[in-house]
XYZ file of C-alpha atoms in Angstrom:
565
model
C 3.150 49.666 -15.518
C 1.747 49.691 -11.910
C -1.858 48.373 -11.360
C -4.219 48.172 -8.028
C -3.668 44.303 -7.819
C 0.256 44.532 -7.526
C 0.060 44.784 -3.742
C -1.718 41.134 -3.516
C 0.954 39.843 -5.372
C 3.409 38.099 -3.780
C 6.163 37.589 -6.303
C 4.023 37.896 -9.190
C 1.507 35.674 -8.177
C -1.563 35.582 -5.302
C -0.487 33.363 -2.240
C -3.313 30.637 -1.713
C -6.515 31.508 -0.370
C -6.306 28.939 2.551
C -2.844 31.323 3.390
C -4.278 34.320 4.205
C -5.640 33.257 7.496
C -2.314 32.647 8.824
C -0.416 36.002 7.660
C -1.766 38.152 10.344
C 0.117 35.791 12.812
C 3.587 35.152 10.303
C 5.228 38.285 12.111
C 9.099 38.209 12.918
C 9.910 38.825 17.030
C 12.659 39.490 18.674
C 14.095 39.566 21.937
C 15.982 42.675 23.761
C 19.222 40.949 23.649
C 22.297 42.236 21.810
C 23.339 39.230 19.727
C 27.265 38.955 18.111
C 26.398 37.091 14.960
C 27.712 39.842 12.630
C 30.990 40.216 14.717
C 31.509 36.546 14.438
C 30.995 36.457 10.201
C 32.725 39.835 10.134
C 36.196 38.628 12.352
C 35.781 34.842 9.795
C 35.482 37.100 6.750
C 38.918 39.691 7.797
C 40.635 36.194 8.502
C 40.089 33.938 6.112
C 42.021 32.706 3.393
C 40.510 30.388 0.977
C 42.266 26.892 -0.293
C 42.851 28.564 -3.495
C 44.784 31.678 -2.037
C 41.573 33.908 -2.362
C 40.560 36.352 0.407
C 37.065 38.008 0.634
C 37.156 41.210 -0.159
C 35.910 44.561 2.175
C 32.528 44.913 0.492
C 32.249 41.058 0.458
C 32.686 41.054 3.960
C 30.296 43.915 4.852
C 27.582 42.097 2.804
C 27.548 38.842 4.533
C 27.244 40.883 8.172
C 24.458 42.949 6.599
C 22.907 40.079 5.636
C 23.521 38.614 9.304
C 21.671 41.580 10.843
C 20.296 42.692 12.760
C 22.252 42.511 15.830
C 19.357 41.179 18.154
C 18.796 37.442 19.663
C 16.092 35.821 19.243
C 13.433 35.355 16.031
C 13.699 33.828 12.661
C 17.348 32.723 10.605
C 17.019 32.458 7.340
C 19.490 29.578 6.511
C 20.795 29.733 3.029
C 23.930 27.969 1.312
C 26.803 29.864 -0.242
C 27.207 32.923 -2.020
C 27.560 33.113 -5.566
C 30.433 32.440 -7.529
C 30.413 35.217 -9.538
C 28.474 37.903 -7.359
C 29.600 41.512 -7.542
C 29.854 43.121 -4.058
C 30.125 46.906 -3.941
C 30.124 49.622 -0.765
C 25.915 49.256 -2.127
C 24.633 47.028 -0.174
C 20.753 47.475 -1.580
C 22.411 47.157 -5.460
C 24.312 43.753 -4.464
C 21.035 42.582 -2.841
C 18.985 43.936 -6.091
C 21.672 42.481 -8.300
C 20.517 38.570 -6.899
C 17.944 36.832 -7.989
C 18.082 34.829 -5.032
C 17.957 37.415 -2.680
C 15.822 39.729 -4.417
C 13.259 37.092 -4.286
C 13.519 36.517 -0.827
C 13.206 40.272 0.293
C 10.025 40.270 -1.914
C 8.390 37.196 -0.078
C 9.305 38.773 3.404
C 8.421 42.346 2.787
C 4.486 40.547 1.517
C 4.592 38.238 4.430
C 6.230 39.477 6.992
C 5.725 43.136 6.739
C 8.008 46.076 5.390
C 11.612 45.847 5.806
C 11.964 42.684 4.161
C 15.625 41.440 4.596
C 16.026 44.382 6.634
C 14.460 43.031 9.789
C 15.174 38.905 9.330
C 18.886 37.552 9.628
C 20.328 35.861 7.020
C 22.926 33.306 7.135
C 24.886 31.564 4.506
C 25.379 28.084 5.684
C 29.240 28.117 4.135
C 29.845 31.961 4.228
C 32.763 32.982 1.677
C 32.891 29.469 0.166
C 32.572 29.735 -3.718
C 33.366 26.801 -5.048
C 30.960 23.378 -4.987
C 30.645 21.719 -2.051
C 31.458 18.169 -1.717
C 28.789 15.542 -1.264
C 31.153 13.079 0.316
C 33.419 14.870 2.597
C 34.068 18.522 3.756
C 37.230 20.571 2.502
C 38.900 22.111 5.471
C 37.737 25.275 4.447
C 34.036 23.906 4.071
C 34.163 22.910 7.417
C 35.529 26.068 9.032
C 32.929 27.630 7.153
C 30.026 25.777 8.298
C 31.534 26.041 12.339
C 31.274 29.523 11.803
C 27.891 29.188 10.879
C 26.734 27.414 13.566
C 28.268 29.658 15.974
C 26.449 32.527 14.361
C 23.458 30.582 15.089
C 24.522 29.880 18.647
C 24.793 33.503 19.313
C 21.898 35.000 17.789
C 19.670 32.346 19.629
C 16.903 31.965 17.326
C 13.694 30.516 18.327
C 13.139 29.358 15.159
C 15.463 28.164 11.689
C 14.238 28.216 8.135
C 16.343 25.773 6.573
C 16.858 26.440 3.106
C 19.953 24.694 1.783
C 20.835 21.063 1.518
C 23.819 19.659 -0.146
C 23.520 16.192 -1.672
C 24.768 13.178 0.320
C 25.288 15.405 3.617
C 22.211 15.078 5.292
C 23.712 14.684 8.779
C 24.211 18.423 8.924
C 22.412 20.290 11.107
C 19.675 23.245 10.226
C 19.890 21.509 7.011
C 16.778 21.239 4.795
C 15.342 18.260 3.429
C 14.074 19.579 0.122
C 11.016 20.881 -1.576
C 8.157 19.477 -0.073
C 9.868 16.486 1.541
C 8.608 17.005 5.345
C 5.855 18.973 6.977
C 7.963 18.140 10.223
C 9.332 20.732 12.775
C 12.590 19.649 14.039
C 14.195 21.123 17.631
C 17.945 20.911 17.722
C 19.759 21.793 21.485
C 22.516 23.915 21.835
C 25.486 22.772 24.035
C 24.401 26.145 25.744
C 20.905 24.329 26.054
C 19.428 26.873 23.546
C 16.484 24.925 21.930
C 16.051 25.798 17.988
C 13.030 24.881 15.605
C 13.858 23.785 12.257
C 11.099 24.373 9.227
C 12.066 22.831 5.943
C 12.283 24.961 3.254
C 14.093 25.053 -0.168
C 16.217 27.538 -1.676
C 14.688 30.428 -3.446
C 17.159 30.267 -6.904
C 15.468 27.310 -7.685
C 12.289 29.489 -8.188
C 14.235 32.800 -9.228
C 16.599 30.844 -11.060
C 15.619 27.096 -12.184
C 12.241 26.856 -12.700
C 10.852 30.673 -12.721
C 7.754 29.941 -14.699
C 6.096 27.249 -12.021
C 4.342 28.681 -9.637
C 3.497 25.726 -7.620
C 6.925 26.266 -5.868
C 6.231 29.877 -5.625
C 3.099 28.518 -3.526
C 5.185 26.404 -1.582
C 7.930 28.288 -0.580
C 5.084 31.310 0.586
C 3.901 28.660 2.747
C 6.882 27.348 4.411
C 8.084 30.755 5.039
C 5.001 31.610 6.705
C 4.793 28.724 8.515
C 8.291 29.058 9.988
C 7.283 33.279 11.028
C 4.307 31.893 12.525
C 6.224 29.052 14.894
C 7.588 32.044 16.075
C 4.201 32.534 17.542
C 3.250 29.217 17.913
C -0.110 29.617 15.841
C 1.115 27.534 13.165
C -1.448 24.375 12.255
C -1.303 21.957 9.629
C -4.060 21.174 7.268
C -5.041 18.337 4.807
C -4.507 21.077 1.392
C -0.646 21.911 2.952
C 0.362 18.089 2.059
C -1.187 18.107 -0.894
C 0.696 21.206 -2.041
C 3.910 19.461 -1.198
C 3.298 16.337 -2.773
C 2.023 18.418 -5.883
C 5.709 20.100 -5.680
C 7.078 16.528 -5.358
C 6.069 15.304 -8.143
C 6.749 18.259 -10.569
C 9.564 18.127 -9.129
C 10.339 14.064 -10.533
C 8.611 15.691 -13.666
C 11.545 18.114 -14.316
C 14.299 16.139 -13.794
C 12.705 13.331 -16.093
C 12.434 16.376 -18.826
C 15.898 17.938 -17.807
C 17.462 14.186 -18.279
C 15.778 13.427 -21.646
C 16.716 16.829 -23.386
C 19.537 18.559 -20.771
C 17.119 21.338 -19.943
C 17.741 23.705 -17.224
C 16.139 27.199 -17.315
C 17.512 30.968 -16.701
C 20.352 31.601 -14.762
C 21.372 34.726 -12.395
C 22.726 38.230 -14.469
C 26.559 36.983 -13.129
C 25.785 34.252 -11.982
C 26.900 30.397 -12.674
C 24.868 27.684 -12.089
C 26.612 24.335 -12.162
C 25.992 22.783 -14.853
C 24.195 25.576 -17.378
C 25.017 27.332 -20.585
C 24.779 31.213 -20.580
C 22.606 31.399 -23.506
C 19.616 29.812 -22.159
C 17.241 32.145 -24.329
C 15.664 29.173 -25.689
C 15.068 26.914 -23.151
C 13.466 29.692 -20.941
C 11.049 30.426 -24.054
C 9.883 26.985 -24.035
C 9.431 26.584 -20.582
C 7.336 29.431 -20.208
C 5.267 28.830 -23.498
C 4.625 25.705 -21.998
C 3.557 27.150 -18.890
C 1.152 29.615 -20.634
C -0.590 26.670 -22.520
C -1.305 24.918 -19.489
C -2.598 27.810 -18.368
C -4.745 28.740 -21.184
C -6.114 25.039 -21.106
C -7.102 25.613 -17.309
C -8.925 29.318 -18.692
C -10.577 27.238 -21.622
C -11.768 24.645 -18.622
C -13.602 27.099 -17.259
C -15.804 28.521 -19.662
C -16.272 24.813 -20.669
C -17.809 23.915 -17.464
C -19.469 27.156 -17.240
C -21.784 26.009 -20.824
C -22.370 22.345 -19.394
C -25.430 21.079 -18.200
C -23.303 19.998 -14.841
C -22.662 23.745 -13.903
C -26.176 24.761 -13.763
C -26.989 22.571 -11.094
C -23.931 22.590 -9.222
C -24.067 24.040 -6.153
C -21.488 26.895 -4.670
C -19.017 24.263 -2.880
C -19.372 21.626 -5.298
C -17.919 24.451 -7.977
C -15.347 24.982 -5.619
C -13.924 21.471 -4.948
C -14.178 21.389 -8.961
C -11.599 24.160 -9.609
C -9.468 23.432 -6.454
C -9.342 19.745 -6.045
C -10.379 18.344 -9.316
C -8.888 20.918 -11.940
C -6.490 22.901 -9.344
C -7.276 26.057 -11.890
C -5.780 28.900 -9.542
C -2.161 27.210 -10.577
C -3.252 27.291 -14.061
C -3.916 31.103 -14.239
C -0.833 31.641 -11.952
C 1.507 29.850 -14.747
C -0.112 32.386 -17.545
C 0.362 35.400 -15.508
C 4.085 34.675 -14.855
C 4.116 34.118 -18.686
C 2.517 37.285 -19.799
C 4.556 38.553 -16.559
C 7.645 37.415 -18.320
C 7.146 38.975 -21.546
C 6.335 42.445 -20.369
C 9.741 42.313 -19.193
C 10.735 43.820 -22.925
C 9.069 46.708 -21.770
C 11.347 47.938 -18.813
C 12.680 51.266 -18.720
C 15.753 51.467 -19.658
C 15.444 48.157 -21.393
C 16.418 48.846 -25.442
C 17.465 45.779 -26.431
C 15.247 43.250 -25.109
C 16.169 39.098 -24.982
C 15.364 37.842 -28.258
C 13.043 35.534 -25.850
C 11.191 38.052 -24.245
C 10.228 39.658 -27.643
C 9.028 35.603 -29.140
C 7.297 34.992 -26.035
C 4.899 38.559 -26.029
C 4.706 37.510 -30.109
C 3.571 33.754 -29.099
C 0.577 35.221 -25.605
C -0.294 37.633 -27.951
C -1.412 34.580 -30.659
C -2.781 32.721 -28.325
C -5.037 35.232 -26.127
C -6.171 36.660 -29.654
C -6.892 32.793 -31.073
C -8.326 32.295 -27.187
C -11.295 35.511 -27.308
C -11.949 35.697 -31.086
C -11.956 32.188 -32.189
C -12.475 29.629 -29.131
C -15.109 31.428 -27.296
C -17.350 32.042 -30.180
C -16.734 28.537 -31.094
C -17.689 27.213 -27.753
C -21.210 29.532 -27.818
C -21.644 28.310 -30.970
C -21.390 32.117 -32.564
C -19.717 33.906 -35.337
C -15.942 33.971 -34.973
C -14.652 37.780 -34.512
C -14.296 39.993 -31.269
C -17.366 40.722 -29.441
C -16.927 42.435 -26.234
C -20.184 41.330 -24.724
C -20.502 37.824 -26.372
C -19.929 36.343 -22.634
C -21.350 38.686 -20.108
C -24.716 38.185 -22.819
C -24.986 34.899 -21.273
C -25.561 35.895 -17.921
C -27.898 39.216 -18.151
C -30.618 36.952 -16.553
C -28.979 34.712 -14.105
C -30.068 34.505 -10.556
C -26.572 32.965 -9.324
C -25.636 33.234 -5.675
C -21.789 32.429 -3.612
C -19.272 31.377 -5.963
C -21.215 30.856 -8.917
C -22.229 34.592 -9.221
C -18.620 35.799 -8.372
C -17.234 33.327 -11.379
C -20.076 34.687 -13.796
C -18.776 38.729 -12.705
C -15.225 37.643 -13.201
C -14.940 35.598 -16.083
C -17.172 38.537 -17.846
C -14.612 40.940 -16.340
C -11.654 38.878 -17.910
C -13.109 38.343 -21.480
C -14.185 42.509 -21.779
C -10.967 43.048 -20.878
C -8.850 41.286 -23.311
C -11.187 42.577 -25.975
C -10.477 45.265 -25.463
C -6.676 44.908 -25.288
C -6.734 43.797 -29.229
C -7.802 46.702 -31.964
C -8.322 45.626 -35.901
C -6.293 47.699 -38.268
C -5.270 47.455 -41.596
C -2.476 45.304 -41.484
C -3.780 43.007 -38.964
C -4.854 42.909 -35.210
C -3.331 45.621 -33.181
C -2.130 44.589 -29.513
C -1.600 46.572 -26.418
C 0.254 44.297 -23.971
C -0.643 46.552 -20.646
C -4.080 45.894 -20.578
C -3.804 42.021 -21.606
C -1.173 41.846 -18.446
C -3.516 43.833 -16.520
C -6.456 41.407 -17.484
C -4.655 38.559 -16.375
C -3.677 40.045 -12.932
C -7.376 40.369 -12.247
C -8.656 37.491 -13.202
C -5.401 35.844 -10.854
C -6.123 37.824 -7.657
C -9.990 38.095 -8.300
C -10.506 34.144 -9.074
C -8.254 33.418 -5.513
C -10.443 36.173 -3.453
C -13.648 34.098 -4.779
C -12.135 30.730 -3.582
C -11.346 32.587 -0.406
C -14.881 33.205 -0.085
C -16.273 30.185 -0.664
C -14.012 28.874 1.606
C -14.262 31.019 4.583
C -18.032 30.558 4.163
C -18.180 27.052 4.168
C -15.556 27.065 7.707
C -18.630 29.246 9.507
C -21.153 26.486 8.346
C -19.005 23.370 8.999
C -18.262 25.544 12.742
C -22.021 26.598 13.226
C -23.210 23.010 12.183
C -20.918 21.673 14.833
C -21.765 23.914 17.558
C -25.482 23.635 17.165
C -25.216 19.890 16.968
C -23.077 19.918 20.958
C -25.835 22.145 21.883
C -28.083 19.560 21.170
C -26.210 16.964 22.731
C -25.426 18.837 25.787
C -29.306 19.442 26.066
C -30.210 15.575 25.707
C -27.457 14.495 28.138
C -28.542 17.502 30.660
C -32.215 15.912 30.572
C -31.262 12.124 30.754
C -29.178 13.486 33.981
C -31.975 14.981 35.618
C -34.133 11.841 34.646
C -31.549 9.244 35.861
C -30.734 11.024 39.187
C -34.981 10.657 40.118
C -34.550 7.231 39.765
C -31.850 6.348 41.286
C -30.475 6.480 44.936
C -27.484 7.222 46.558
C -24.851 4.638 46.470
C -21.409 4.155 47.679
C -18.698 3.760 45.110
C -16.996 0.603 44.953
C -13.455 0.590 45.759
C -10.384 0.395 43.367
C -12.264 2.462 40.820
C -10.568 4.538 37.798
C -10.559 8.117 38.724
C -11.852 10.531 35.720
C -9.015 12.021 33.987
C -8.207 15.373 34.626
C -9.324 18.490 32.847
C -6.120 19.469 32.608
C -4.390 17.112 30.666
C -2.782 17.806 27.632
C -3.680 14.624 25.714
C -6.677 16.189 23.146
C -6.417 13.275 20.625
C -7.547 16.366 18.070
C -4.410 18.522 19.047
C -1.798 15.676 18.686
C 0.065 16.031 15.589
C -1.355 19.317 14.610
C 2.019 21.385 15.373
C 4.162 18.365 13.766
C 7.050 18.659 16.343
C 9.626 15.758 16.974
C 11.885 15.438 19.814
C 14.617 17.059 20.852
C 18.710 15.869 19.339
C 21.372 17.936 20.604
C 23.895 19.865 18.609
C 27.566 19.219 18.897
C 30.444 21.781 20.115
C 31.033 24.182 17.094
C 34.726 23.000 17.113
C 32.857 19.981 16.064
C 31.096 19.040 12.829
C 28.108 17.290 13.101
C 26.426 14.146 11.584
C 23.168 13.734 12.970
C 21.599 10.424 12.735
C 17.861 9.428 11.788
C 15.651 10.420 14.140
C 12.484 8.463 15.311
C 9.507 10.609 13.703
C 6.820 11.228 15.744
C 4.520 12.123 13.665
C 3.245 10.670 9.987
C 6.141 11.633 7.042
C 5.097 12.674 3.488
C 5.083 9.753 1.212
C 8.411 9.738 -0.734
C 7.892 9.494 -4.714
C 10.448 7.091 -6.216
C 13.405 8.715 -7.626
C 16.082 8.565 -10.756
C 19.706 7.628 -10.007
C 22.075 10.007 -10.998
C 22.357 13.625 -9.495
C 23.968 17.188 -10.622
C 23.141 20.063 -9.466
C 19.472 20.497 -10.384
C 18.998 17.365 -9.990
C 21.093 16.913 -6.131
C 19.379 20.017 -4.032
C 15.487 18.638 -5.027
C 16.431 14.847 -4.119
């Protein structure tokens, strides 16, 4: 069922409120020139034969140079890493798109970021086009490597100005317009063409592991809606890093450890792809994805129940608007919390697809277990925490507040949390056999109390930016006042004198070394890239700027495991 606050969703979920001021600018640009990319992937494709006697097929073929469109230099690459083993190609090329998680994901983050068109209007290229089978982390099969020279002679020809690199393949770092992993660098790299083409690398990650691996955390949804839009708005050069960025990355970092810990003590990995195999999963994966996303939902339940804590304590009532706000975002981080129970009850409406008669025996538990909980959440732990009778009362919370003279944040938490508790009320009915649920307005509940808790941080936060601005200016007015009147008093006291010699001439108003601009883009120098005929291995580069701590890591690697290290 449709509902107002779909269309500030961004693959389920609200992109962070620090985002936003940096969409307007994430816009994909092209040049006037007629690029050959999709001739080049199109004459590999017709050609090829693979090791195991394999050829791709028409419709394979077609896709990839879809994908590779559109035929026009310049802009943003999208660098993925191979297709899918078992993807279906057809004449269709929307279905075989629809068909992938992958890439269904991805159009969905362009079309909210960039604009319509989605995959449409940004080039796509698979780092090892046609290859199926598992790349090697020691040493490149011959068709691996004819492969990947194809793919960097796509990129040669379409000239991008800028690469989002979002593949990686364990122990072959040294390959160019390769990632580094989720979250590992807030770098900008610049590879040169032998051509002397100059191309900006953004790390990324690939999008399975969200639409695929680890659906229900939205932390990586967060991170991969920034890197994308960071690597759109290089294109324009508006791009700046900030303080909450890192922390988002080193957040991802460490769930990241977290997972693989989990994965290595019980052999968990979560859904896989309709057709698809993963490396190293089952097909029935019905439990596993239960208890991952039960698991998200009670984290995110414990962040709602944090709330309306703090909201009864003696510490909220004096609390000031920003002090609120560095509570839920740097203390509690709530907005993931309520993301994670909104891809949950996301999850379960699933069931409820048209066309969808026999639902996953998962999808069916998990409604069963968000339906327990929200009920156990508004008719037993709210009452409990306002010390009143236990049942459903519709206005048990928004009675709280019938008096209060809140301003900023505080007032806009009072509206919503109101908001939220009415309407899950109202989404449970008593009858005689029990409590009756209707699932629609529960989901709905839970999408505006997502997107209306993120446009209140926004607030807050754009508010306190003005101040922070205003406070500055105002105080460089001031100065610029007291230094304009000790001027006028030191030139009446003084007389004219002739400079000494040998003396340091004031530096230039037009040099380019702002100590507050160095840094801020997070560009390193220049390394060339090799012929195509030749395959690369890049050494380490000297980083210029400061790198992400690195949290210690496991021995051992498969494929979850490999693409994250």
């Amino acid at each position: 069922m449709a509902s107002p606050n779909d269309g500030h969703l961004c693959n389920g979920i609200p992109v962070d409120h620090r985002l936003k001021c940096f969409l307007a600018s994430a816009k994909q640009k092209h040049s006037h020139g007629v690029g050959k990319h999709a001739d080049i992937i199109e004459t590999f494709g017709n050609t090829m034969f693979r090791d195991n006697g394999t050829t791709p097929t028409k419709h394979e073929v077609g896709f990839a140079a879809w994908l590779a469109k559109p035929d026009i230099t310049g802009g943003l690459v999208i660098a993925l890493q191979q297709p899918a083993k078992s993807q279906v190609f057809t004449a269709n090329v929307e279905w075989v798109r629809d068909e992938c998680n992958t890439l269904a994901y991805l159009d969905k983050s362009l079309a909210f970021i960039n604009g319509p068109g989605g995959l449409k209007t940004t080039s796509v290229f698979d780092a090892f086009p046609f290859i199926t089978e598992q790349i090697s982390s020691k040493e490149l099969s011959n068709e691996a490597k004819l492969a990947y020279n194809t793919f960097l002679s796509m990129v040669e020809a379409k000239k991008p100005e800028v690469l989002f690199a979002c593949w990686r393949i364990h122990g072959q770092d040294g390959l160019s317009f390769s990632g580094k992993g989720p979250g590992k660098t807030n770098q900008v790299h610049s590879l040169r063409f032998p051509n002397g083409h100059v191309v900006r690398v953004v790390n990324g990650f690939h999008p399975s592991y969200i639409a695929n691996y680890c659906p229900n955390e939205s932390c990586f949804r967060r991170l991969f809606d920034m890197e994308l839009c960071k690597a759109l708005c290089e294109l324009n050069t508006t791009w700046q890093e900030e303080d909450w960025m890192n922390d988002l990355r080193r957040t991802c970092q460490e769930r990241t450890l977290q997972l693989m810990k989990e994965k290595g003590r019980d052999g968990e990995q979560l859904n896989t792809e309709p057709g698809r195999e993963l490396r190293g999963t089952k097909a029935n994966n019905t439990a596993k994805k239960f208890k991952a996303y039960t698991k998200s939902f009670d984290n995110g339940l414990k962040s709602l129940k944090q709330i309306f804590d703090h909201m009864v304590s003696s510490v909220y009532t004096s609390q000031s608007s920003w002090d609120l706000y560095k509570f839920f975002v740097f203390d509690q981080n709530t907005s993931e919390g309520i993301c994670d129970a909104l891809l949950a009850v996301s999850e379960a409406m699933r069931q409820f697809a048209p066309g969808n008669s026999m639902p996953e025996s998962a999808l069916v538990e998990l409604g069963k277990y968000t339906s327990q909980q929200t009920l156990k959440f508004v008719k037993d732990d709210i009452p409990d925490l306002v010390q009143h009778q236990r049942g459903l009362y519709k206005n048990l919370w928004s009675n709280r507040y019938l008096a209060s003279t809140s301003r900023g944040l505080k007032q806009s938490i009072e509206k919503i949390t109101i908001r939220f508790f009415e309407d899950l009320t109202k989404s449970f009915s008593e009858s005689s056999t029990g409590w009756k649920y209707t699932p629609d307005l529960a989901h709905d509940a839970f999408k505006e109390l997502a997107v209306s808790f993120e446009d209140a941080l926004g607030r807050e936060y754009d508010n306190r930016q003005k101040a922070v601005t205003a406070s500055a200016a105002n105080g460089v007015a001031i100065l610029s006042a007291s230094l304009y009147t000790l001027s006028i008093s030191s030139s009446q006291s003084t007389v004219s004198a002739t400079p000494a010699a040998n003396t340091t001439p004031a530096r230039s108003s037009s040099s380019n070394g702002c100590f507050k601009c160095e840094g801020k883009r997070n560009v390193t120098e220049t390394i060339n890239v090799v012929p195509q005929w030749e395959l690369l291995h890049l050494g380490s580069v000297r980083s210029l700027v400061r790198q992400l701590p690195k949290p210690q890591q496991e021995k051992g690697h498969d494929a979850f495991t490999d693409y994250f290290k």
